[in-house]
Coordinates of C-alpha atoms in Angstrom, one line a residue:
Chain R
M1 CA 79.5 61.9 87.1
A2 CA 81.9 59.5 85.3
V3 CA 84.8 60.7 83.3
S4 CA 83.9 59.8 79.7
K5 CA 86.0 57.0 78.0
Q6 CA 87.3 59.5 75.4
T7 CA 88.7 61.7 78.2
L8 CA 90.5 58.9 79.8
A9 CA 91.8 57.6 76.5
E10 CA 93.3 60.9 76.0
I11 CA 94.8 61.1 79.4
Q12 CA 96.8 57.9 78.6
A13 CA 97.7 59.1 75.1
V14 CA 99.0 62.2 76.6
A15 CA 100.8 60.2 79.3
A16 CA 102.5 58.3 76.8
R17 CA 104.4 61.5 75.3
Y18 CA 106.0 62.2 78.6
P19 CA 109.3 60.3 79.9
S20 CA 107.1 59.9 83.1
K21 CA 103.4 59.4 83.2
Q22 CA 103.2 61.4 86.4
S23 CA 103.9 64.6 84.4
A24 CA 100.4 64.0 82.9
I25 CA 98.7 64.8 86.2
I26 CA 98.3 68.3 85.3
P27 CA 97.0 67.8 81.6
A28 CA 94.7 65.2 83.1
L29 CA 93.2 67.3 85.6
W30 CA 92.8 70.1 82.7
A31 CA 91.0 67.3 80.5
V32 CA 88.5 66.4 83.3
Q33 CA 87.8 70.1 84.1
H34 CA 87.5 70.8 80.4
E35 CA 85.0 68.0 80.2
Q36 CA 83.1 68.3 83.4
G37 CA 83.6 72.1 84.4
Y38 CA 85.4 71.0 87.7
V39 CA 87.2 68.3 89.1
T40 CA 85.5 65.8 91.6
D41 CA 87.3 63.4 94.3
A42 CA 85.7 60.6 92.2
A43 CA 87.1 61.9 89.0
M44 CA 90.8 62.2 90.6
R45 CA 90.4 58.5 91.4
E46 CA 89.4 57.9 87.8
I47 CA 92.7 59.9 86.9
A48 CA 94.9 57.8 89.3
Q49 CA 93.5 54.8 87.7
A50 CA 94.0 55.7 84.2
L51 CA 97.7 56.6 84.9
G52 CA 98.3 53.9 87.6
L53 CA 99.3 56.4 90.2
P54 CA 98.0 56.7 93.8
P55 CA 95.0 58.9 94.1
S56 CA 96.8 60.9 96.8
L57 CA 99.2 62.1 94.3
I58 CA 96.6 63.6 91.9
E59 CA 94.8 65.3 94.9
A60 CA 98.0 66.6 96.3
T61 CA 98.8 68.2 92.9
A62 CA 95.3 69.4 92.3
S63 CA 95.1 71.0 95.5
F64 CA 98.3 73.2 94.7
Y65 CA 97.1 74.9 91.6
S66 CA 94.6 77.8 91.8
M67 CA 93.0 77.2 88.4
F68 CA 91.5 73.8 89.3
L69 CA 88.0 74.0 90.4
T70 CA 86.4 71.5 92.9
K71 CA 82.9 72.7 92.9
P72 CA 80.6 73.8 89.9
E73 CA 80.4 77.4 89.0
G74 CA 78.5 79.6 86.6
R75 CA 78.4 79.3 82.9
H76 CA 81.0 82.1 83.0
D77 CA 83.9 82.9 84.9
V78 CA 85.1 86.3 85.7
V79 CA 88.3 87.2 87.2
I80 CA 89.5 90.8 87.8
C81 CA 92.9 91.6 88.7
V82 CA 93.6 94.1 91.8
N83 CA 97.2 93.9 92.1
A84 CA 99.4 97.0 92.1
P85 CA 99.6 97.8 88.4
C86 CA 96.2 97.2 87.9
M87 CA 95.2 99.4 91.1
L88 CA 97.3 102.2 89.8
R89 CA 94.8 102.4 86.7
G90 CA 91.7 102.1 88.9
A91 CA 91.0 98.6 89.3
D92 CA 89.5 98.9 92.8
E93 CA 87.0 101.3 91.2
M94 CA 86.3 98.6 88.4
K95 CA 85.8 95.8 90.8
D96 CA 83.2 97.7 93.0
Y97 CA 81.6 98.5 89.7
L98 CA 81.5 94.9 88.6
E99 CA 80.2 93.7 92.1
R100 CA 77.5 96.3 91.8
A101 CA 76.5 95.4 88.2
L102 CA 76.4 91.4 89.2
G103 CA 74.8 92.2 92.3
V104 CA 76.7 89.2 94.2
R105 CA 79.9 89.3 96.1
D106 CA 83.4 88.3 95.3
G107 CA 83.5 84.6 94.8
Q108 CA 79.7 84.1 94.4
T109 CA 77.6 83.0 91.3
T110 CA 74.7 85.2 90.0
P111 CA 71.2 83.9 90.6
D112 CA 70.7 83.2 87.0
G113 CA 73.7 80.9 86.9
A114 CA 75.4 83.0 84.2
V115 CA 78.4 84.3 86.0
T116 CA 80.9 83.3 88.9
W117 CA 83.5 86.3 89.5
H118 CA 86.2 86.9 91.9
S119 CA 89.0 89.3 92.4
T120 CA 92.5 88.0 92.3
I121 CA 95.7 89.6 93.5
E122 CA 97.6 87.0 91.1
C123 CA 98.8 89.2 88.1
L124 CA 97.2 87.8 85.0
G125 CA 99.9 89.6 82.6
A126 CA 97.9 92.4 81.1
C127 CA 99.2 95.1 83.2
G128 CA 99.7 97.4 79.9
G129 CA 96.1 97.2 79.4
A130 CA 95.0 97.7 82.9
P131 CA 92.4 97.7 84.5
M132 CA 91.8 94.4 83.1
M133 CA 89.6 91.2 83.7
Q134 CA 89.8 87.5 82.5
V135 CA 86.2 86.4 81.0
D136 CA 86.4 82.5 80.3
H137 CA 90.2 82.7 80.0
R138 CA 90.3 85.5 77.4
F139 CA 91.5 89.0 78.5
E140 CA 89.2 92.1 78.6
E141 CA 91.6 94.9 78.9
N142 CA 91.4 98.9 79.4
L143 CA 88.0 98.3 81.2
T144 CA 85.7 101.0 82.0
P145 CA 82.0 101.0 83.5
E146 CA 80.4 100.9 80.0
R147 CA 82.8 98.1 78.8
I148 CA 81.7 96.0 81.7
D149 CA 78.0 96.7 81.2
V150 CA 78.5 95.4 77.6
I151 CA 80.5 92.3 78.6
I152 CA 78.0 91.5 81.6
D153 CA 75.1 91.9 79.1
R154 CA 76.8 89.4 76.5
L155 CA 77.5 86.7 79.4
R156 CA 74.1 86.8 80.7
K157 CA 72.7 86.1 77.2
Q158 CA 75.2 83.5 76.1
P159 CA 74.5 80.2 76.8
A160 CA 78.1 79.0 76.6
A161 CA 77.6 75.6 78.0
P162 CA 79.8 74.7 81.0
L163 CA 80.9 71.4 78.8
A164 CA 82.5 73.8 76.3
P165 CA 86.1 72.7 76.0
R166 CA 87.6 75.8 77.5
H167 CA 91.0 74.1 78.2
P168 CA 92.5 72.4 75.4
L169 CA 94.9 69.7 76.3
P170 CA 98.7 70.0 75.1
G171 CA 99.0 68.0 71.7
S172 CA 95.2 67.2 72.2
P173 CA 93.2 65.3 69.4
L174 CA 90.4 67.6 70.5
K175 CA 91.8 70.6 68.5
G176 CA 88.9 70.8 66.3
E177 CA 86.5 71.3 69.0
G178 CA 88.7 74.0 70.7
E179 CA 88.7 75.7 67.3
A180 CA 84.7 75.4 67.2
H181 CA 84.5 76.9 70.8
A182 CA 86.7 79.8 69.5
K183 CA 84.3 80.8 67.2
T184 CA 81.2 80.5 69.0
A185 CA 82.6 82.2 72.2
E186 CA 84.9 85.1 72.7
P187 CA 86.8 85.3 69.4
A188 CA 90.6 85.3 70.1
K189 CA 91.0 88.8 68.9
K190 CA 93.9 91.2 69.6
P191 CA 92.9 93.1 72.8
A192 CA 92.3 96.5 72.1
G193 CA 94.4 99.3 73.8
P194 CA 98.0 100.4 73.4
R195 CA 100.1 97.6 73.8
G196 CA 103.2 96.2 72.2
R197 CA 102.8 96.6 68.5
R198 CA 100.7 99.9 68.7
S199 CA 102.8 101.6 71.2
Q200 CA 106.1 101.1 69.0
A201 CA 104.3 102.0 65.9
Chain S
M1 CA 120.5 107.0 69.2
A2 CA 118.3 105.3 66.5
I3 CA 116.2 102.6 67.8
K4 CA 117.3 99.2 67.1
R5 CA 115.0 96.2 67.3
V6 CA 115.5 92.7 67.2
L7 CA 112.8 90.5 68.5
T8 CA 109.9 93.0 67.5
K9 CA 111.3 94.6 64.1
D10 CA 108.8 92.5 62.0
F11 CA 105.8 92.8 64.5
A12 CA 104.1 95.2 62.3
T13 CA 103.8 92.4 59.6
E14 CA 100.3 91.2 59.4
N15 CA 99.8 87.4 60.1
L16 CA 103.4 87.1 61.4
E17 CA 102.0 84.3 63.7
Q18 CA 101.5 82.0 60.3
L19 CA 104.5 80.0 59.1
S20 CA 104.7 81.5 55.6
V21 CA 104.6 84.9 56.7
Y22 CA 107.3 84.2 59.4
E23 CA 109.6 82.6 56.6
R24 CA 109.1 85.5 54.4
T25 CA 110.7 87.7 57.0
G26 CA 113.7 85.5 57.1
G27 CA 112.1 83.0 59.7
Y28 CA 113.7 79.4 60.3
S29 CA 116.8 80.8 58.3
G30 CA 118.6 80.8 61.6
Y31 CA 117.4 77.2 62.2
K32 CA 118.5 76.0 59.1
K33 CA 122.1 77.9 59.5
A34 CA 122.4 76.4 63.1
L35 CA 121.9 72.8 61.6
E36 CA 124.7 73.3 59.5
M37 CA 126.9 73.8 62.5
Q38 CA 128.4 71.7 65.2
P39 CA 126.5 71.9 68.5
D40 CA 129.7 73.1 70.2
E41 CA 130.1 75.9 67.6
L42 CA 126.5 77.3 68.6
V43 CA 127.4 77.1 72.3
E44 CA 130.5 79.0 71.5
L45 CA 128.4 81.6 69.3
V46 CA 126.1 82.2 72.2
K47 CA 128.8 82.6 74.6
K48 CA 130.8 85.1 72.4
S49 CA 127.3 87.1 71.8
G50 CA 127.3 87.8 75.7
L51 CA 123.6 87.0 75.6
R52 CA 122.2 87.1 79.2
G53 CA 119.0 85.2 80.3
R54 CA 115.9 87.5 80.0
G55 CA 113.9 85.8 82.7
G56 CA 115.3 88.0 85.6
A57 CA 118.6 86.7 87.0
G58 CA 120.5 87.7 83.6
F59 CA 122.8 84.6 83.7
P60 CA 125.0 84.2 80.6
T61 CA 123.1 82.0 78.5
G62 CA 125.9 80.2 76.7
N63 CA 127.6 79.4 79.9
K64 CA 124.4 78.0 81.2
W65 CA 124.5 75.5 78.2
S66 CA 128.1 74.7 78.8
F67 CA 127.6 73.5 82.2
L68 CA 125.6 70.5 81.0
P69 CA 128.0 67.4 81.8
K70 CA 129.5 65.7 78.7
G71 CA 128.1 62.4 77.6
V72 CA 125.2 62.4 79.8
Y73 CA 121.9 61.7 77.9
P74 CA 118.9 62.2 77.6
R75 CA 119.0 65.8 78.4
Y76 CA 116.0 68.3 78.3
L77 CA 115.5 71.9 77.2
V78 CA 112.6 73.5 79.2
C79 CA 111.2 77.2 77.9
N80 CA 110.0 79.0 80.6
A81 CA 106.9 80.6 79.6
D82 CA 105.4 80.9 83.2
E83 CA 105.4 84.8 83.1
S84 CA 103.5 85.7 86.3
E85 CA 105.6 88.5 87.7
P86 CA 103.1 91.5 88.4
G87 CA 104.1 94.1 85.9
C88 CA 105.4 91.8 83.4
F89 CA 103.5 90.9 79.9
K90 CA 106.5 90.7 77.4
D91 CA 106.7 86.9 76.9
R92 CA 102.9 86.9 76.4
Y93 CA 103.4 89.6 74.0
L94 CA 106.3 87.8 72.1
I95 CA 104.3 84.6 71.9
E96 CA 101.1 86.3 70.7
E97 CA 102.9 88.2 67.8
S98 CA 105.4 85.7 66.7
P99 CA 105.1 82.3 68.3
H100 CA 107.4 80.9 65.6
Q101 CA 110.3 83.3 66.6
V102 CA 110.0 81.4 70.2
L103 CA 109.7 78.0 68.8
E104 CA 112.8 78.5 66.4
G105 CA 114.6 79.9 69.2
I106 CA 113.7 76.7 71.1
L107 CA 114.5 74.4 68.2
I108 CA 118.1 76.1 68.1
A109 CA 118.6 75.8 71.8
S110 CA 117.7 72.3 71.6
Y111 CA 119.9 71.5 68.7
A112 CA 123.0 73.3 70.6
I113 CA 122.5 71.3 73.8
G114 CA 122.0 68.1 72.0
C115 CA 118.5 67.6 73.5
N116 CA 115.7 65.4 71.5
L117 CA 112.7 66.4 73.8
A118 CA 112.1 70.1 74.7
F119 CA 109.0 71.3 76.7
I120 CA 107.5 74.7 76.9
Y121 CA 106.1 75.6 80.3
I122 CA 103.2 78.3 79.9
R123 CA 101.1 79.6 82.5
G124 CA 97.7 78.4 82.6
E125 CA 96.0 81.6 82.3
Y126 CA 97.7 82.1 78.8
L127 CA 95.2 80.3 76.9
P128 CA 95.3 82.2 73.5
Q129 CA 98.8 82.1 73.7
H130 CA 98.8 78.4 74.2
E131 CA 96.6 78.2 71.2
A132 CA 99.2 80.1 69.2
L133 CA 102.0 78.0 70.0
E134 CA 100.2 74.9 69.6
T135 CA 99.0 76.0 66.1
A136 CA 103.0 77.0 65.4
I137 CA 104.2 73.3 66.5
Q138 CA 101.8 71.8 64.2
E139 CA 102.7 74.1 61.1
A140 CA 106.4 73.5 62.1
R141 CA 106.1 69.8 62.1
Q142 CA 104.2 69.8 58.7
A143 CA 107.2 71.9 57.2
G144 CA 109.7 69.4 58.7
Y145 CA 111.4 71.7 61.1
L146 CA 110.7 69.4 64.1
G147 CA 110.0 65.5 64.3
K148 CA 112.3 62.9 63.1
N149 CA 115.4 63.7 61.0
V150 CA 114.5 67.2 60.5
L151 CA 115.5 68.8 57.2
D152 CA 117.3 65.4 56.3
K153 CA 119.9 66.5 58.9
G154 CA 119.5 63.3 61.0
Y155 CA 118.5 65.4 64.1
D156 CA 115.4 64.4 65.9
I157 CA 113.4 66.9 68.1
E158 CA 109.8 66.8 69.6
V159 CA 108.4 69.7 71.8
I160 CA 105.7 69.4 74.2
L161 CA 103.6 72.3 75.2
H162 CA 102.8 72.1 79.0
R163 CA 100.2 74.2 80.6
G164 CA 100.5 75.3 84.0
A165 CA 97.5 75.8 86.1
G166 CA 98.0 79.0 88.3
A167 CA 101.1 79.2 90.5
Y168 CA 103.6 82.0 90.4
I169 CA 106.2 79.8 92.1
C170 CA 106.5 77.8 89.0
G171 CA 108.5 80.7 87.4
E172 CA 111.4 79.6 89.5
E173 CA 113.1 77.2 87.6
T174 CA 113.4 74.4 90.1
A175 CA 109.8 74.8 91.1
L176 CA 108.9 74.7 87.3
L177 CA 110.8 71.4 86.9
T178 CA 108.9 69.8 89.7
S179 CA 105.7 71.1 88.5
L180 CA 106.4 69.5 85.2
E181 CA 107.2 66.2 86.8
G182 CA 103.4 66.6 88.0
Y183 CA 104.0 67.3 91.5
R184 CA 103.1 70.5 93.5
G185 CA 105.1 73.3 92.5
E186 CA 107.6 73.6 95.2
P187 CA 111.4 74.6 94.6
R188 CA 114.3 72.1 95.0
L189 CA 117.8 72.7 96.6
K190 CA 120.5 74.1 94.5
P191 CA 123.0 72.5 94.0
P192 CA 122.7 70.1 92.4
F193 CA 121.7 72.8 89.6
P194 CA 119.3 71.9 86.7
A195 CA 122.3 71.6 84.4
I196 CA 123.5 68.5 86.3
K197 CA 120.2 67.0 87.8
G198 CA 117.1 68.7 86.4
L199 CA 114.1 67.3 84.6
Y200 CA 113.5 63.6 85.7
G201 CA 117.0 63.9 87.1
K202 CA 118.5 64.5 83.9
P203 CA 120.9 67.6 82.6
T204 CA 118.3 70.2 82.1
V205 CA 118.4 73.9 80.6
V206 CA 115.7 76.2 81.4
N207 CA 115.7 79.4 79.2
N208 CA 113.0 82.3 79.3
V209 CA 111.0 83.1 76.0
E210 CA 112.9 86.2 75.5
T211 CA 116.0 84.6 75.8
V212 CA 115.4 81.9 73.0
A213 CA 113.7 84.4 70.9
N214 CA 117.0 86.3 70.6
L215 CA 118.8 83.1 69.3
P216 CA 117.5 83.0 65.5
H217 CA 118.9 86.6 65.2
I218 CA 122.4 85.8 66.9
V219 CA 122.8 82.8 64.7
N220 CA 121.7 84.6 61.4
N221 CA 123.9 87.8 62.2
G222 CA 126.6 86.7 64.2
A223 CA 128.0 87.5 67.7
D224 CA 129.7 90.8 66.5
W225 CA 126.5 92.1 65.3
F226 CA 124.8 91.3 68.7
T227 CA 127.6 92.6 70.8
A228 CA 127.4 95.9 68.9
M229 CA 124.3 96.6 70.6
G230 CA 123.7 97.5 74.2
T231 CA 126.5 97.8 77.0
P232 CA 129.7 95.7 77.7
T233 CA 127.8 93.8 80.2
G234 CA 124.2 94.0 78.7
R235 CA 124.4 93.1 75.1
G236 CA 121.4 93.5 72.7
T237 CA 118.1 94.8 73.4
R238 CA 115.2 94.1 75.9
V239 CA 111.4 94.2 75.9
W240 CA 110.3 96.5 78.5
C241 CA 106.7 96.1 79.8
M242 CA 105.6 99.6 80.8
S243 CA 102.6 99.9 83.0
G244 CA 100.9 102.2 85.5
H245 CA 100.7 106.1 85.5
V246 CA 101.9 106.8 81.8
N247 CA 100.2 107.9 78.7
R248 CA 101.2 105.0 76.6
P249 CA 101.5 101.8 78.6
G250 CA 102.9 98.6 76.5
N251 CA 105.8 96.7 75.5
Y252 CA 108.9 98.6 74.3
E253 CA 111.9 97.1 72.9
L254 CA 115.0 99.2 73.5
E255 CA 118.6 98.7 73.3
N256 CA 120.2 97.7 76.6
G257 CA 121.5 100.9 78.3
T258 CA 118.8 103.3 76.9
P259 CA 118.2 105.7 79.9
I260 CA 115.0 105.0 81.8
R261 CA 113.8 108.6 81.2
E262 CA 113.7 107.9 77.3
L263 CA 111.6 105.1 78.2
I264 CA 109.1 106.6 80.5
E265 CA 109.0 110.2 78.8
E266 CA 109.4 109.4 75.1
H267 CA 108.1 106.0 74.5
G268 CA 105.5 106.1 77.1
G269 CA 104.5 109.7 76.7
G270 CA 105.6 110.6 80.2
V271 CA 103.3 110.4 83.2
W272 CA 99.5 110.7 82.7
K273 CA 97.4 113.6 83.5
N274 CA 100.4 116.1 83.7
R275 CA 101.1 114.7 87.1
K276 CA 104.5 114.5 88.4
L277 CA 106.5 111.3 88.8
K278 CA 106.8 109.8 92.3
A279 CA 108.6 106.6 91.9
F280 CA 108.9 103.7 89.5
Q281 CA 109.8 100.2 89.9
P282 CA 111.9 98.2 87.3
G283 CA 111.8 94.5 87.3
G284 CA 108.3 93.8 88.7
A285 CA 106.7 93.1 91.9
S286 CA 110.0 91.8 93.5
M287 CA 112.2 94.8 92.8
M288 CA 113.0 97.8 95.0
V289 CA 111.5 101.1 93.9
L290 CA 113.5 103.9 92.5
L291 CA 113.0 107.6 92.5
P292 CA 112.8 110.3 89.7
E293 CA 116.6 111.2 90.6
H294 CA 117.3 107.8 89.1
L295 CA 115.7 108.5 85.6
D296 CA 119.0 108.6 83.8
V297 CA 120.2 105.5 84.9
G298 CA 120.4 102.9 81.7
L299 CA 118.1 100.1 81.1
D300 CA 120.5 97.3 81.9
F301 CA 121.2 94.7 84.5
D302 CA 124.2 96.1 86.1
A303 CA 123.4 99.8 86.0
I304 CA 120.0 99.3 87.6
A305 CA 121.4 96.9 90.3
K306 CA 124.2 100.0 90.9
A307 CA 121.1 102.2 91.3
G308 CA 119.7 100.1 94.1
S309 CA 117.2 98.1 92.3
L310 CA 117.3 95.0 90.0
A311 CA 116.1 94.8 86.3
G312 CA 114.4 91.6 86.8
A313 CA 112.0 90.5 84.0
G314 CA 111.8 93.6 82.3
A315 CA 109.0 95.4 83.9
M316 CA 108.5 99.1 84.5
V317 CA 105.8 100.2 86.8
V318 CA 105.4 103.9 86.8
M319 CA 103.7 105.7 90.0
D320 CA 102.6 109.1 90.1
E321 CA 102.4 111.7 92.8
T322 CA 99.0 110.4 94.0
T323 CA 100.0 106.8 94.3
C324 CA 99.8 105.5 97.9
M325 CA 103.0 103.9 98.4
V326 CA 101.9 101.9 101.4
D327 CA 99.0 100.5 99.4
A328 CA 101.2 99.6 96.4
A329 CA 103.4 97.9 98.9
R330 CA 100.5 96.2 100.3
R331 CA 99.2 94.8 97.4
Y332 CA 102.6 93.2 96.4
V333 CA 102.9 91.7 99.9
K334 CA 99.5 90.3 99.5
F335 CA 100.3 88.8 96.3
F336 CA 103.6 87.0 97.8
H337 CA 101.4 85.7 100.7
H338 CA 98.9 84.4 98.0
E339 CA 101.7 83.0 96.1
S340 CA 104.1 81.6 98.7
C341 CA 104.0 77.7 98.1
G342 CA 104.4 77.0 101.9
K343 CA 107.4 74.8 101.7
C344 CA 109.6 77.1 104.0
T345 CA 108.5 78.9 107.3
P346 CA 110.2 82.5 106.8
C347 CA 108.2 82.9 103.5
R348 CA 105.0 81.1 104.4
E349 CA 104.5 82.9 107.8
G350 CA 106.5 86.2 107.3
T351 CA 104.4 87.1 104.1
F352 CA 101.4 86.3 106.2
W353 CA 102.3 88.7 109.1
M354 CA 103.5 91.4 106.7
A355 CA 100.3 91.4 104.8
N356 CA 98.5 91.8 108.2
L357 CA 100.6 94.6 109.2
F358 CA 99.8 96.6 105.7
D359 CA 96.2 95.7 106.2
A360 CA 96.4 97.4 109.5
F361 CA 98.0 100.5 108.1
E362 CA 95.5 101.1 105.5
A363 CA 92.8 100.6 108.1
G364 CA 94.2 102.8 110.5
A365 CA 94.8 100.1 113.1
A366 CA 98.5 100.2 113.0
K367 CA 100.8 101.1 115.8
A368 CA 104.0 103.3 115.4
S369 CA 106.2 100.2 116.2
D370 CA 104.7 98.5 113.3
I371 CA 107.0 100.1 110.8
D372 CA 109.9 98.8 112.6
L373 CA 108.2 95.4 113.0
L374 CA 107.8 95.1 109.2
L375 CA 111.5 95.7 108.8
D376 CA 112.3 93.0 111.3
I377 CA 110.2 90.5 109.4
G378 CA 111.7 91.5 106.2
Y379 CA 115.4 90.9 107.6
N380 CA 114.0 87.4 109.0
I381 CA 112.6 86.3 105.5
D382 CA 115.4 87.8 103.3
G383 CA 118.2 85.3 102.8
R384 CA 116.5 82.9 105.2
S385 CA 113.9 81.7 102.7
F386 CA 114.4 78.4 100.7
C387 CA 114.0 80.1 97.2
P388 CA 114.2 83.5 95.9
L389 CA 110.6 84.2 96.1
G390 CA 110.6 84.7 99.9
D391 CA 113.4 86.9 99.8
A392 CA 111.9 89.0 96.9
S393 CA 108.7 89.5 98.8
T394 CA 110.7 91.8 100.9
W395 CA 112.6 94.0 98.8
F396 CA 109.7 96.5 97.7
P397 CA 108.2 96.9 100.9
R398 CA 111.7 97.5 102.6
S399 CA 112.7 99.9 99.9
V400 CA 109.4 101.9 100.4
I401 CA 109.8 102.1 104.1
K402 CA 113.3 103.5 103.3
F403 CA 112.2 106.3 100.7
F404 CA 108.6 106.9 102.1
R405 CA 108.5 106.5 105.9
D406 CA 106.5 109.8 106.1
E407 CA 103.7 108.0 104.2
F408 CA 103.5 105.2 106.8
L409 CA 103.7 108.0 109.5
E410 CA 100.9 109.7 107.7
H411 CA 98.8 106.7 107.9
L412 CA 99.3 106.5 111.5
S413 CA 98.3 110.3 112.1
E414 CA 95.3 110.1 109.8
K415 CA 94.3 106.7 111.1
G416 CA 93.8 105.2 107.7
C417 CA 95.0 106.0 104.2
P418 CA 95.5 109.8 103.3
F419 CA 95.3 109.0 99.5
K420 CA 92.2 107.1 99.3
K421 CA 90.1 110.2 98.6
T422 CA 92.6 111.4 96.1
V423 CA 92.7 108.3 94.2
Q424 CA 89.2 107.8 93.7
E425 CA 88.8 111.5 92.6
A426 CA 91.6 110.7 90.0
V427 CA 89.8 107.6 88.5
A428 CA 86.3 109.2 88.5

């Protein structure tokens, strides 16, 4: 599917803010993923055209960064960290529990299309609330089997359209839409658990 | 010693992320004061304060600023918020709790170095923090703190918030600049250093989130106030991210030089489940392991270096007696393998081979000679890699072999991990 005119205009507007239009490649990839859920070769060619750059440059950049998706996934994405600080707090057991609860393997999507999950060795920056997972780019910390059940139950019911603006663009005119999303999906609440403020109180 | 806090002292204030609340705690008074000063005076002030970069290397911030060549414009400030070191979550906390404090620091640094366009490079995973900064930038613009002719002082400054997309390597300053230019995030050869030839080939300063967050307070209270805290070579405070087997993991801001024992035992509530401390790791995934005998070492760049590790980005990963050190090292090595950008051979291939060997130890398929093979691979990566990521991938595993060789031998004799069962029972 073609990238919308609005998104292409946004990409050009963002490019104008940088001293070099090439700097807008990552923001442009975010904008497309934010609109379509993933980034196709055809979309990369459109980005190239909008920025006046060769398509090879767009793909070279896109393929380097692990957060850009090249194929459609479930309505929600769940990433569970298994690096050492999380491992120390039982991340392996939570990962096994998540796998059993979802009934599909690491990297797969549930048959109802609700959740795509995978484990990662890349630290997500919530070691103080380990074990943790990232649900649609929001952190869920201090996981227990019970908490995982509640989260999965919510995700299975929640429609959260893949077109929801999950990835606001820097300085994006879509700011209003981003806020609407924050209200309908996971509220940007402070994660529970003894972190920063609480631990020094 | 009374606990002195600088960055987190107002974090108990509700809604501190809002501009009006932040201003009520004294926010932006440092920036206003800075705008009354000459940029050179600010550089001198920061030099005098002894502030060292909080991103990991501990380079004196004022000196970094003064390396910019005279008369070469434009020049850029880049705030490094690509916090990805396993064990670190302080930048996230500082941004989440007080985005304006970070932004004020960026504005002060920009004015001091004479830059009119600053960037914040934030890791892609920090979406709520991205939103917090975006809102802060908009609020600050409305209040006239950024934009054209700020506060009628004739100074123009614009801040662009740039979102990364999942690459640990982009925390390395030259890789960050390459990524910001739109390329694959591969590091560049130094020299030329970013101060001479950085972003878009122009003079550039890259400062960590925690570093810039200190600036409003230094400007407000003066260099002498700052040098009164901490140690002679480590002024001020640091935010330590404690994780692992402690009762109260979390972020703790402590004066530099505070003994590690105080952090773990008093603030962290000690090792959980009444277990014994086996080891701890300051600095994050990269840094060498330390032992209970090092508990009285001070939290300070130089003291920790003297003890045989590095303070790095301020992580403190605590490991109790049930921890399999081989498995901990295996996770870190797999992390470095996953995150290696592939530019240079020692890191790309070496981390692959180390990860394979660690997997073999855990699976019970390793040979006795594999311990020395691991060390050999380590020696051939360290000092031969293009950037510090490669070097750092070897420090923790090599230190684990040094202090816990017997655990590798147990993995050989038991044909697998002797801790697996204990760990599973511990969590259940």
